[in-house]
Coordinates of C-alpha atoms in Angstrom, one line a residue:
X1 CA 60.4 26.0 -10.0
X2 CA 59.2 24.5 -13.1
X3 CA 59.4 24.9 -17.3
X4 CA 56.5 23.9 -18.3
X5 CA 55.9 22.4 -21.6
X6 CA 52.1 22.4 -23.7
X7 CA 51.1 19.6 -24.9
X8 CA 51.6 20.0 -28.9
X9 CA 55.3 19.8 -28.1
X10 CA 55.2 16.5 -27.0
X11 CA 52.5 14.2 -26.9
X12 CA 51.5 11.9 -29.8
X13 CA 53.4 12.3 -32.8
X14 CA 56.0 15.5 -31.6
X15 CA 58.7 13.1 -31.8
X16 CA 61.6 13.1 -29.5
X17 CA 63.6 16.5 -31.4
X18 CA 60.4 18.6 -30.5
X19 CA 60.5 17.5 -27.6
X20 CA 64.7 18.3 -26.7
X21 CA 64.1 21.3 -28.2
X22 CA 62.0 22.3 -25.5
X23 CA 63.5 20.8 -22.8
X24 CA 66.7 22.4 -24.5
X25 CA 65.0 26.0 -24.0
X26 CA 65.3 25.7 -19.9
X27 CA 68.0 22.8 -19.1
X28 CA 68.7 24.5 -15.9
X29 CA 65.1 24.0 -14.4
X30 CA 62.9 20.1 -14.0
X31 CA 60.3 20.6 -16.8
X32 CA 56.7 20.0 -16.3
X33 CA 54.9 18.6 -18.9
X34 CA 51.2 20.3 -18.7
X35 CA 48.7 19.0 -15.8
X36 CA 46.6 16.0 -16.6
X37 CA 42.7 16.7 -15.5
X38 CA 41.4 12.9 -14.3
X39 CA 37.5 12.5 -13.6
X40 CA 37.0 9.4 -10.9
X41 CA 33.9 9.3 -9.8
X42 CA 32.6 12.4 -10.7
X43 CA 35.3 14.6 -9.4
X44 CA 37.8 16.8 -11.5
X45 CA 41.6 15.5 -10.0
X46 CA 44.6 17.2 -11.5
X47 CA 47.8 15.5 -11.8
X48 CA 51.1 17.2 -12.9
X49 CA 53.8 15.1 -14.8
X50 CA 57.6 16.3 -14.8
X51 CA 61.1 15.1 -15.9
X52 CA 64.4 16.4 -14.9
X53 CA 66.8 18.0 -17.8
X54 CA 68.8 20.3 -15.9
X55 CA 72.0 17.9 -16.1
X56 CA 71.5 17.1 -19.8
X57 CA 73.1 18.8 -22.7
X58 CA 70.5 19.1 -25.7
X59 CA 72.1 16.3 -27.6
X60 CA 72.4 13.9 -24.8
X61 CA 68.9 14.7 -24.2
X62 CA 67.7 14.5 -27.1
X63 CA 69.4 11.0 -26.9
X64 CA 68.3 9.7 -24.3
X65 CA 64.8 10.4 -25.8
X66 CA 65.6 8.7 -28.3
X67 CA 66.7 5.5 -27.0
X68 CA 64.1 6.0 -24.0
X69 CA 60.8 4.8 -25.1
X70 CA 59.6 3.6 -22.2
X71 CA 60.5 7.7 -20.8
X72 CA 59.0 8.9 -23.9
X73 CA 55.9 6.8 -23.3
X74 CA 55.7 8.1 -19.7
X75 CA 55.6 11.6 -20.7
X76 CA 54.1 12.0 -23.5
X77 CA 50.3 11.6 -22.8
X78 CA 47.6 11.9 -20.0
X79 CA 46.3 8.8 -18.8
X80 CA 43.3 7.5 -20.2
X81 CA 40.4 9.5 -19.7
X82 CA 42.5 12.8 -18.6
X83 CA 42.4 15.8 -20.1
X84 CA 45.6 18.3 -20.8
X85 CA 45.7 21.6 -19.2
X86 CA 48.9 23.9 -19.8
X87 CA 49.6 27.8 -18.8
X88 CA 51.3 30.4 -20.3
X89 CA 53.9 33.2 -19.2
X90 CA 56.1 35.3 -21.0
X91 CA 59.3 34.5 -19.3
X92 CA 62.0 32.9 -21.4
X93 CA 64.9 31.2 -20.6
X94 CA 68.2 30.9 -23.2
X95 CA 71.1 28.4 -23.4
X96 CA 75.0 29.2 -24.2
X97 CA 75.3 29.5 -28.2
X98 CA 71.4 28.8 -29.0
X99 CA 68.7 31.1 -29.8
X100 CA 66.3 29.0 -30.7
X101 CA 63.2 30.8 -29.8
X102 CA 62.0 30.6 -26.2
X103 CA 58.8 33.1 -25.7
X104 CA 55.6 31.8 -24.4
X105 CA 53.7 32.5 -27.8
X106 CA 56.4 31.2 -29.6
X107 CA 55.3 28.7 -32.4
X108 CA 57.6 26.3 -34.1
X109 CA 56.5 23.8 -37.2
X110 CA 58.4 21.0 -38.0
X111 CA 58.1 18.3 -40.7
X112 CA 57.7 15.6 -38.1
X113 CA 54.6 16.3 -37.4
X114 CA 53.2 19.4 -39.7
X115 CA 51.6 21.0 -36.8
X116 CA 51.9 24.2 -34.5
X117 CA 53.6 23.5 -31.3
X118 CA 53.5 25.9 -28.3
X119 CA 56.5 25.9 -25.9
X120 CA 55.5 27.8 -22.6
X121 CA 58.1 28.8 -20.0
X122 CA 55.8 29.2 -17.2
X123 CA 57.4 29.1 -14.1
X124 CA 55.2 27.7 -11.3
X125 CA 55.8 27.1 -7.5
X126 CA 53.9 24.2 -5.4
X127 CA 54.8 20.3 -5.3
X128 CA 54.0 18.0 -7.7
X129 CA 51.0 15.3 -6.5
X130 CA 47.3 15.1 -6.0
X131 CA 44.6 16.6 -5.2
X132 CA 41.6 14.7 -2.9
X133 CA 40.7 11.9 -4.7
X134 CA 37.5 10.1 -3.8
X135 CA 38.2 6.1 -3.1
X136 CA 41.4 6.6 -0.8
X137 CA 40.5 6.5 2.7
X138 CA 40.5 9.7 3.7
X139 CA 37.7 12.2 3.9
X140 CA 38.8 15.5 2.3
X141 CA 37.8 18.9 0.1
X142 CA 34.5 18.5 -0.9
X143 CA 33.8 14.7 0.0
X144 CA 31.0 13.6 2.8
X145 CA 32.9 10.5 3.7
X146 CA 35.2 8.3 2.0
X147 CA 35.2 4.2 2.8
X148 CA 38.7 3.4 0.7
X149 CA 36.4 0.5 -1.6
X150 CA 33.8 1.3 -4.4
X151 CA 31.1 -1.1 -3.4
X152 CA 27.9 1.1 -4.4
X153 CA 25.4 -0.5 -1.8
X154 CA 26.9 0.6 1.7
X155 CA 27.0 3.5 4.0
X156 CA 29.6 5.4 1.5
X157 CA 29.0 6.1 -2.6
X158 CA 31.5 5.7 -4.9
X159 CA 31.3 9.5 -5.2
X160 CA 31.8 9.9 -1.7
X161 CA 28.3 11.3 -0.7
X162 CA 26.6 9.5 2.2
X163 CA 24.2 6.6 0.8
X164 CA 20.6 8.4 1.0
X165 CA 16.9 7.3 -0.6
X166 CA 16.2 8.0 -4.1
X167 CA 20.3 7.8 -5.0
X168 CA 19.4 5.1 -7.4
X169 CA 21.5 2.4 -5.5
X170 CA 20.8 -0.4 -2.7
X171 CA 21.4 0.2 0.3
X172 CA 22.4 -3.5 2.1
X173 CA 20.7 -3.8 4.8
X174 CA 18.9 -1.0 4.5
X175 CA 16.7 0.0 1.6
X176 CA 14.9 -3.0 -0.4
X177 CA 14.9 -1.1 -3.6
X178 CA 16.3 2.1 -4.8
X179 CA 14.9 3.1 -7.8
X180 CA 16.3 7.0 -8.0
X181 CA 13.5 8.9 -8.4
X182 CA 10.6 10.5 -6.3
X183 CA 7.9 8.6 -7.2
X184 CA 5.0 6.8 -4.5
X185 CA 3.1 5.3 -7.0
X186 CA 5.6 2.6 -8.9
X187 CA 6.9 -0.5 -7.3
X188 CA 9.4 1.1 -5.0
X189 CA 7.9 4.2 -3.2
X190 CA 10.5 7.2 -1.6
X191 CA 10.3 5.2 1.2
X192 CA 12.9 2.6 -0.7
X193 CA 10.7 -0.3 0.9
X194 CA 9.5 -2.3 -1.9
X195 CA 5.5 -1.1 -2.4
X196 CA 2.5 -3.6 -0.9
X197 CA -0.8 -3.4 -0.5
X198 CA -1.0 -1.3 3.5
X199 CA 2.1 0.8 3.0
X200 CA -0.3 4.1 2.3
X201 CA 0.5 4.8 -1.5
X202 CA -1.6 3.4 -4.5
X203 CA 0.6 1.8 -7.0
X204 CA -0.5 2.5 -10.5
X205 CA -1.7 -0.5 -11.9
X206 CA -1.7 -2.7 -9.3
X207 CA -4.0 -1.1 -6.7
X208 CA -7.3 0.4 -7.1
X209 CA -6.5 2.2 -2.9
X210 CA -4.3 2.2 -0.3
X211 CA -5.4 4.0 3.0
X212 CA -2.8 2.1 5.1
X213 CA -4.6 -0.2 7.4
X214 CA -6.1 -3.6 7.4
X215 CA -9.5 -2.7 8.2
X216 CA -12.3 -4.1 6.3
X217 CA -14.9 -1.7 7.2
X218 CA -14.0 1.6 5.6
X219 CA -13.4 2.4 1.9
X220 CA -10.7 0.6 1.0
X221 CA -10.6 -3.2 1.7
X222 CA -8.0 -6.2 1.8
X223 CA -6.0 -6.1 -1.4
X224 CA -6.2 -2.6 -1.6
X225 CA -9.3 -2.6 -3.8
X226 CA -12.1 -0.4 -3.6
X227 CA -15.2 -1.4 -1.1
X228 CA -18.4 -2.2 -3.6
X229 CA -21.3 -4.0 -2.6
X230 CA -21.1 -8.0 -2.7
X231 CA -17.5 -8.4 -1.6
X232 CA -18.4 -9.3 1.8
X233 CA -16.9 -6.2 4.2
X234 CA -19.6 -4.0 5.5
X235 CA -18.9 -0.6 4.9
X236 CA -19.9 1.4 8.1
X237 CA -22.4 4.3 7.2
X238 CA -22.7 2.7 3.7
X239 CA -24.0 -0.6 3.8
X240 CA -25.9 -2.4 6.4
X241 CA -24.9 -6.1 5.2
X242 CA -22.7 -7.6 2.8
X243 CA -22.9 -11.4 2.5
X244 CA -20.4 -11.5 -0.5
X245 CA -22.9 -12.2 -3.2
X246 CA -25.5 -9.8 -5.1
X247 CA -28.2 -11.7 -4.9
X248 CA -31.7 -10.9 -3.4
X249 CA -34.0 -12.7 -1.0
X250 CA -31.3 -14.1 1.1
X251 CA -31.3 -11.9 4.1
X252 CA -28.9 -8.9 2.5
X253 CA -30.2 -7.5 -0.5
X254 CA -28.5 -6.9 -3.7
X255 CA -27.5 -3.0 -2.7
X256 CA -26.6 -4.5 0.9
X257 CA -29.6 -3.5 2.7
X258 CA -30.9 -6.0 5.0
X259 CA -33.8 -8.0 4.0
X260 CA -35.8 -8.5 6.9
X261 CA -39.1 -10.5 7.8
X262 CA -41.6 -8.7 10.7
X263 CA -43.5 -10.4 12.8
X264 CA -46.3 -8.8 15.3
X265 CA -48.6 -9.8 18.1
X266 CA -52.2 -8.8 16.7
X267 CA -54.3 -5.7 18.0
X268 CA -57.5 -7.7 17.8
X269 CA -58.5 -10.8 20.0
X270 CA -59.4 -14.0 19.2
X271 CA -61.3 -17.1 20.5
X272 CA -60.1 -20.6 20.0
X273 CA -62.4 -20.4 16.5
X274 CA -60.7 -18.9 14.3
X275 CA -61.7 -20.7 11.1
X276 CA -58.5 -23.2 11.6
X277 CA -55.4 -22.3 10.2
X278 CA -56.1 -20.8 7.4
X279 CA -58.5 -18.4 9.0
X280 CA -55.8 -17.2 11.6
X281 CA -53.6 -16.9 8.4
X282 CA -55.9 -14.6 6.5
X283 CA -56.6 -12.4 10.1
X284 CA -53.0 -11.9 10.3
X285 CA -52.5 -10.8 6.3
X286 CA -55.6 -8.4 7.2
X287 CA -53.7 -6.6 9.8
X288 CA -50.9 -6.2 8.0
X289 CA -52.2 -4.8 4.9
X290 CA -54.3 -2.3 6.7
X291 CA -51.2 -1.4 8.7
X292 CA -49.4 -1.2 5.3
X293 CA -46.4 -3.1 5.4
X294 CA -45.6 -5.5 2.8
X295 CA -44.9 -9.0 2.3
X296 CA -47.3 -12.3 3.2
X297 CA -48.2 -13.2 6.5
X298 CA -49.3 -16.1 8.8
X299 CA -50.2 -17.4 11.8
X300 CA -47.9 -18.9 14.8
X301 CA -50.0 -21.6 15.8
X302 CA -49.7 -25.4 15.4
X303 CA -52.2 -27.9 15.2
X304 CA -51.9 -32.0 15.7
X305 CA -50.9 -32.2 12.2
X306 CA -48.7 -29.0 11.3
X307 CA -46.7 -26.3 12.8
X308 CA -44.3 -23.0 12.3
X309 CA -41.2 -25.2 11.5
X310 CA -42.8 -27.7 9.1
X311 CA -45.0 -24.7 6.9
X312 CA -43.2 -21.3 7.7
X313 CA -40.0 -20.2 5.4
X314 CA -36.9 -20.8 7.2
X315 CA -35.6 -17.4 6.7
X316 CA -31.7 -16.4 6.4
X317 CA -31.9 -13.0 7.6
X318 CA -33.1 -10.8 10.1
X319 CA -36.9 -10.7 11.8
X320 CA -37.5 -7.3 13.5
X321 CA -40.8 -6.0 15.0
X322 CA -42.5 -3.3 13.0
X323 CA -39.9 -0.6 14.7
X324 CA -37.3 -2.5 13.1
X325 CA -35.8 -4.0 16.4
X326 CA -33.9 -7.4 16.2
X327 CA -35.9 -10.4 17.6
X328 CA -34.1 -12.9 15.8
X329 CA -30.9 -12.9 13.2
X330 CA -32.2 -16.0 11.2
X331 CA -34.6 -19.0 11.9
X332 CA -32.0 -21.2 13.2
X333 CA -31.8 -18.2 16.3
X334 CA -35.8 -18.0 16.2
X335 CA -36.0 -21.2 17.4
X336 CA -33.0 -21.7 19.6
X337 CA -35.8 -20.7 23.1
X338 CA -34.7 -16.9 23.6
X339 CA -35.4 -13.8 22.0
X340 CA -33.1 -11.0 21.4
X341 CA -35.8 -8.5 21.8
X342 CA -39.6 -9.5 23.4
X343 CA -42.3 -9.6 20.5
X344 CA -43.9 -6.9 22.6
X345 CA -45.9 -4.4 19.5
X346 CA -48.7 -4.9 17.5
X347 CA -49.2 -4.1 14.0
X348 CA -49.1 -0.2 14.2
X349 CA -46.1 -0.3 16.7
X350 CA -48.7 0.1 19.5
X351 CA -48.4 -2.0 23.1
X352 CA -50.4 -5.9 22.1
X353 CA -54.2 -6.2 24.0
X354 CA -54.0 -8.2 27.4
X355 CA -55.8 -11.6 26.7
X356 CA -57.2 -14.0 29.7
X357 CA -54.6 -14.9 32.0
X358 CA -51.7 -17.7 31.9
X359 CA -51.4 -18.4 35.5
X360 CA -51.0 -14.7 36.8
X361 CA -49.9 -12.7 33.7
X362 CA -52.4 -11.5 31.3
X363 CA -49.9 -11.4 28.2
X364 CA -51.2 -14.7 27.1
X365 CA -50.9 -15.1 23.1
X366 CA -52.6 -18.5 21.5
X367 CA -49.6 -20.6 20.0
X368 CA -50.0 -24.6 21.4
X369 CA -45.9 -24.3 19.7
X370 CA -42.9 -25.2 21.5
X371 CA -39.6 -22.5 21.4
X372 CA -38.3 -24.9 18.4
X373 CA -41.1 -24.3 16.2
X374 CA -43.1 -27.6 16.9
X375 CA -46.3 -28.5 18.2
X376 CA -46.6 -28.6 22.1
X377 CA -47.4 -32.1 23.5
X378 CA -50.8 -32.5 24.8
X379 CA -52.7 -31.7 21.8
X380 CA -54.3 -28.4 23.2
X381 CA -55.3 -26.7 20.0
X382 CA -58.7 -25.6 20.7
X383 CA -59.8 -28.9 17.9
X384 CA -57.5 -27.1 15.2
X385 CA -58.6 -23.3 15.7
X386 CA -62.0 -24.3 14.9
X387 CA -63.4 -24.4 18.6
X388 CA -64.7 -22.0 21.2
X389 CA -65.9 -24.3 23.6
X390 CA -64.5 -26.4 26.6
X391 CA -60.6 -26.5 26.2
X392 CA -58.0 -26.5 26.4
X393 CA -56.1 -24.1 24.7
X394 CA -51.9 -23.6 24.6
X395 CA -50.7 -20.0 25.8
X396 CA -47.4 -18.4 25.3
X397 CA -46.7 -14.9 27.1
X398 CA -45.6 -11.9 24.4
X399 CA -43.6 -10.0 27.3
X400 CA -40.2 -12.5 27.5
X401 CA -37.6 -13.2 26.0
X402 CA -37.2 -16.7 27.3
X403 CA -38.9 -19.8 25.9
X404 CA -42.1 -18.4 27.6
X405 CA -42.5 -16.4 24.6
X406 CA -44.3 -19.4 22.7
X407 CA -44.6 -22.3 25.5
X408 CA -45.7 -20.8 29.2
X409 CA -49.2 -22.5 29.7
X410 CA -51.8 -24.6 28.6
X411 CA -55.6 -25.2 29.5
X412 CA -58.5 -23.5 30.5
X413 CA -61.7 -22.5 27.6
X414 CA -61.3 -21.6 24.1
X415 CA -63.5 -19.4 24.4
X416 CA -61.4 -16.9 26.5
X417 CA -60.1 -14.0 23.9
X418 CA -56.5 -13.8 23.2
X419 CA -54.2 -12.4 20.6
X420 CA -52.0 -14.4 18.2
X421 CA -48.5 -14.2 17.0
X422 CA -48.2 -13.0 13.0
X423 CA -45.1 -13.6 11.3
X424 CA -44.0 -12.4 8.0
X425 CA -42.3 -15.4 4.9

């Protein structure tokens, strides 16, 4: 059973009479001096404070206060950061020849201090000690877990709550940044991994997207910036080419549609006289225009003094028959003796006329032009396109792929009818 005393009576400036007094009111009981209220990391942790009195007479204790001031420094004040808490009762308690004043509500002013003081007599059963207090070792009232240390970045907070995401601390090992709140778009997302470009959430500022892959080919490219024309990714279903530049003429145009150059076997037939070069040049641009597609064409035929790779453009990008099919990705693979697709339509995207036959196959096309682009040995150019007499002529077949396309046979008259080759620059 306790006496306990409010704080007025005895803390800071009550002096050491207030403070017999009190004691003097119960000497037969240990007094309490009010409960202390401690916060430690964020939990309320009472403490009680008490001294004995029952062997003291009021003088002797009020001298031994008096003389004490290490006692009176140990009772009278809360640690640092505590609060005081007191109760009251109305019990009172009375010593042989005194009647000093020993109700709850008493109040008593003394020129010591000038102030009310409050002497309670509240009787109180329990022990004196602690409640759980966070930091000792052992897991109890309200706590999740307690790890005995205050180190912030492992398993256990200083507040004893399991380390979790989003607490605002480290977690070693663990997390690689923690920065407390719920946010995906700064430099630490909720999943406390430090953000980068792939991790699925666009970080204001830095990224322009994030769709969480490496691909190239979709809306979102390496260094999560937003797929646009001319940075070299081809964006399936909106681009068909994308040679990192937007400029035109160069095989992908500046919106990254392919730039492509046709090329056709003619619907009509020829002798070997066809006003030289530049008279199988202007047949070819005929055809064309009345088939309407675009663009300037000539002939593939070589003579002892010229030929395709000395007077046609070497183009970059694609040539395609008139249906749009592949033959060829550039010049370089024009020339390299195979096809990827047999020059097999006219102009109109109709099957080429059969000419005279090359050996046994009569899908003979007038060329006298190797599969590099040169002129055939032997010379067999029909006297430069201009003849459609005695021979002999140079014959390339328009249904391979192989290097029979331009260079299968030679001989025989010029004045058997064949078609040519027309290819767009």
């Amino acid at each position: 059973m306790f006496t306990e005393i409010a704080p007025p009576a005895w803390t800071a400036g009550g002096g050491p009479r207030r403070l017999a007094r009190a004691v003097w009111a119960s000497t037969t009981r240990p007094i309490r001096l009010g409960r202390c209220v401690t916060m430690r990391h964020g939990v309320r942790r009472p403490r009680t404070y008490t001294v004995s009195s029952s062997l003291m007479s009021a003088s002797n204790l009020l001298r031994e206060l008096t003389g004490a001031t290490a006692l009176l420094m140990c009772v009278t004040g809360c640690p640092p950061g505590a609060m005081m808490t007191t109760s009251t009762s109305s019990s009172t308690s009375s010593s042989s020849g005194n009647s000093e004043p020993t109700d709850a509500s008493a109040m008593d002013t003394d020129t010591d201090t000038g102030g009310p003081e409050s002497v309670s007599g509240t009787d109180t059963d329990g022990e004196t000690g602690t409640g759980p207090e966070c930091g000792d070792g052992v897991v109890e009232g309200d706590e999740e877990c307690d790890d005995g240390n205050i180190d912030q970045h492992d398993d256990c907070l200083n507040s004893c709550m399991w380390a979790f995401c989003g607490d605002g601390k480290v977690h070693d090992g663990v997390e690689e940044c923690d920065d407390g709140n719920a946010r995906d778009d700064d430099g630490c997302p909720t999943t406390c991994d430090f953000a980068r470009c792939g991790d699925g959430f666009v970080q204001l500022g830095v990224e322009e997207c994030d769709d969480a892959n490496n691909g190239n080919n979709d809306a979102c490219v390496d260094g999560c910036l937003d797929a646009a024309c001319g940075d070299g990714f081809v964006q399936l279903g909106v681009e068909e080419c994308d040679d990192g530049n937007l400029v035109d003429n160069d095989g992908c145009s500046s919106q990254c549609d392919y730039e492509v150059k046709r090329a056709f076997v003619s619907s009509q037939l020829f002798s070997g006289d066809m006003g030289g070069l530049m008279g199988a040049d202007a047949s070819c641009q005929q055809l064309a225009d009345q088939a309407g597609l675009p663009g300037t064409y000539l002939a593939w035929l070589s003579t002892f003094t010229t030929s395709p790779a000395a007077r046609f453009t070497h183009w970059v990008g694609r040539y395609v028959r008139v249906d749009g099919v592949v033959i060829a990705d550039d010049w370089d693979d024009l020339v390299d003796g195979s096809l990827d697709a047999p020059l097999n339509l006219d102009e109109q995207g109709n099957p080429p006329p059969n000419g005279a036959p090359c050996g046994m196959n009569p899908r003979a096309v007038w060329t006298n032009t190797s599969a590099d682009g040169t002129k055939a040995p032997g010379g067999n150019t029909c006297q430069g396109w201009t003849s459609d007499g005695a021979g002999p002529g140079h014959h390339g077949l328009w249904d391979k792929l192989d290097d029979t396309w331009t260079d299968a046979c030679s001989g025989g008259s010029c004045a058997v009818l064949n078609p040519i080759y027309c290819v767009e620059q």
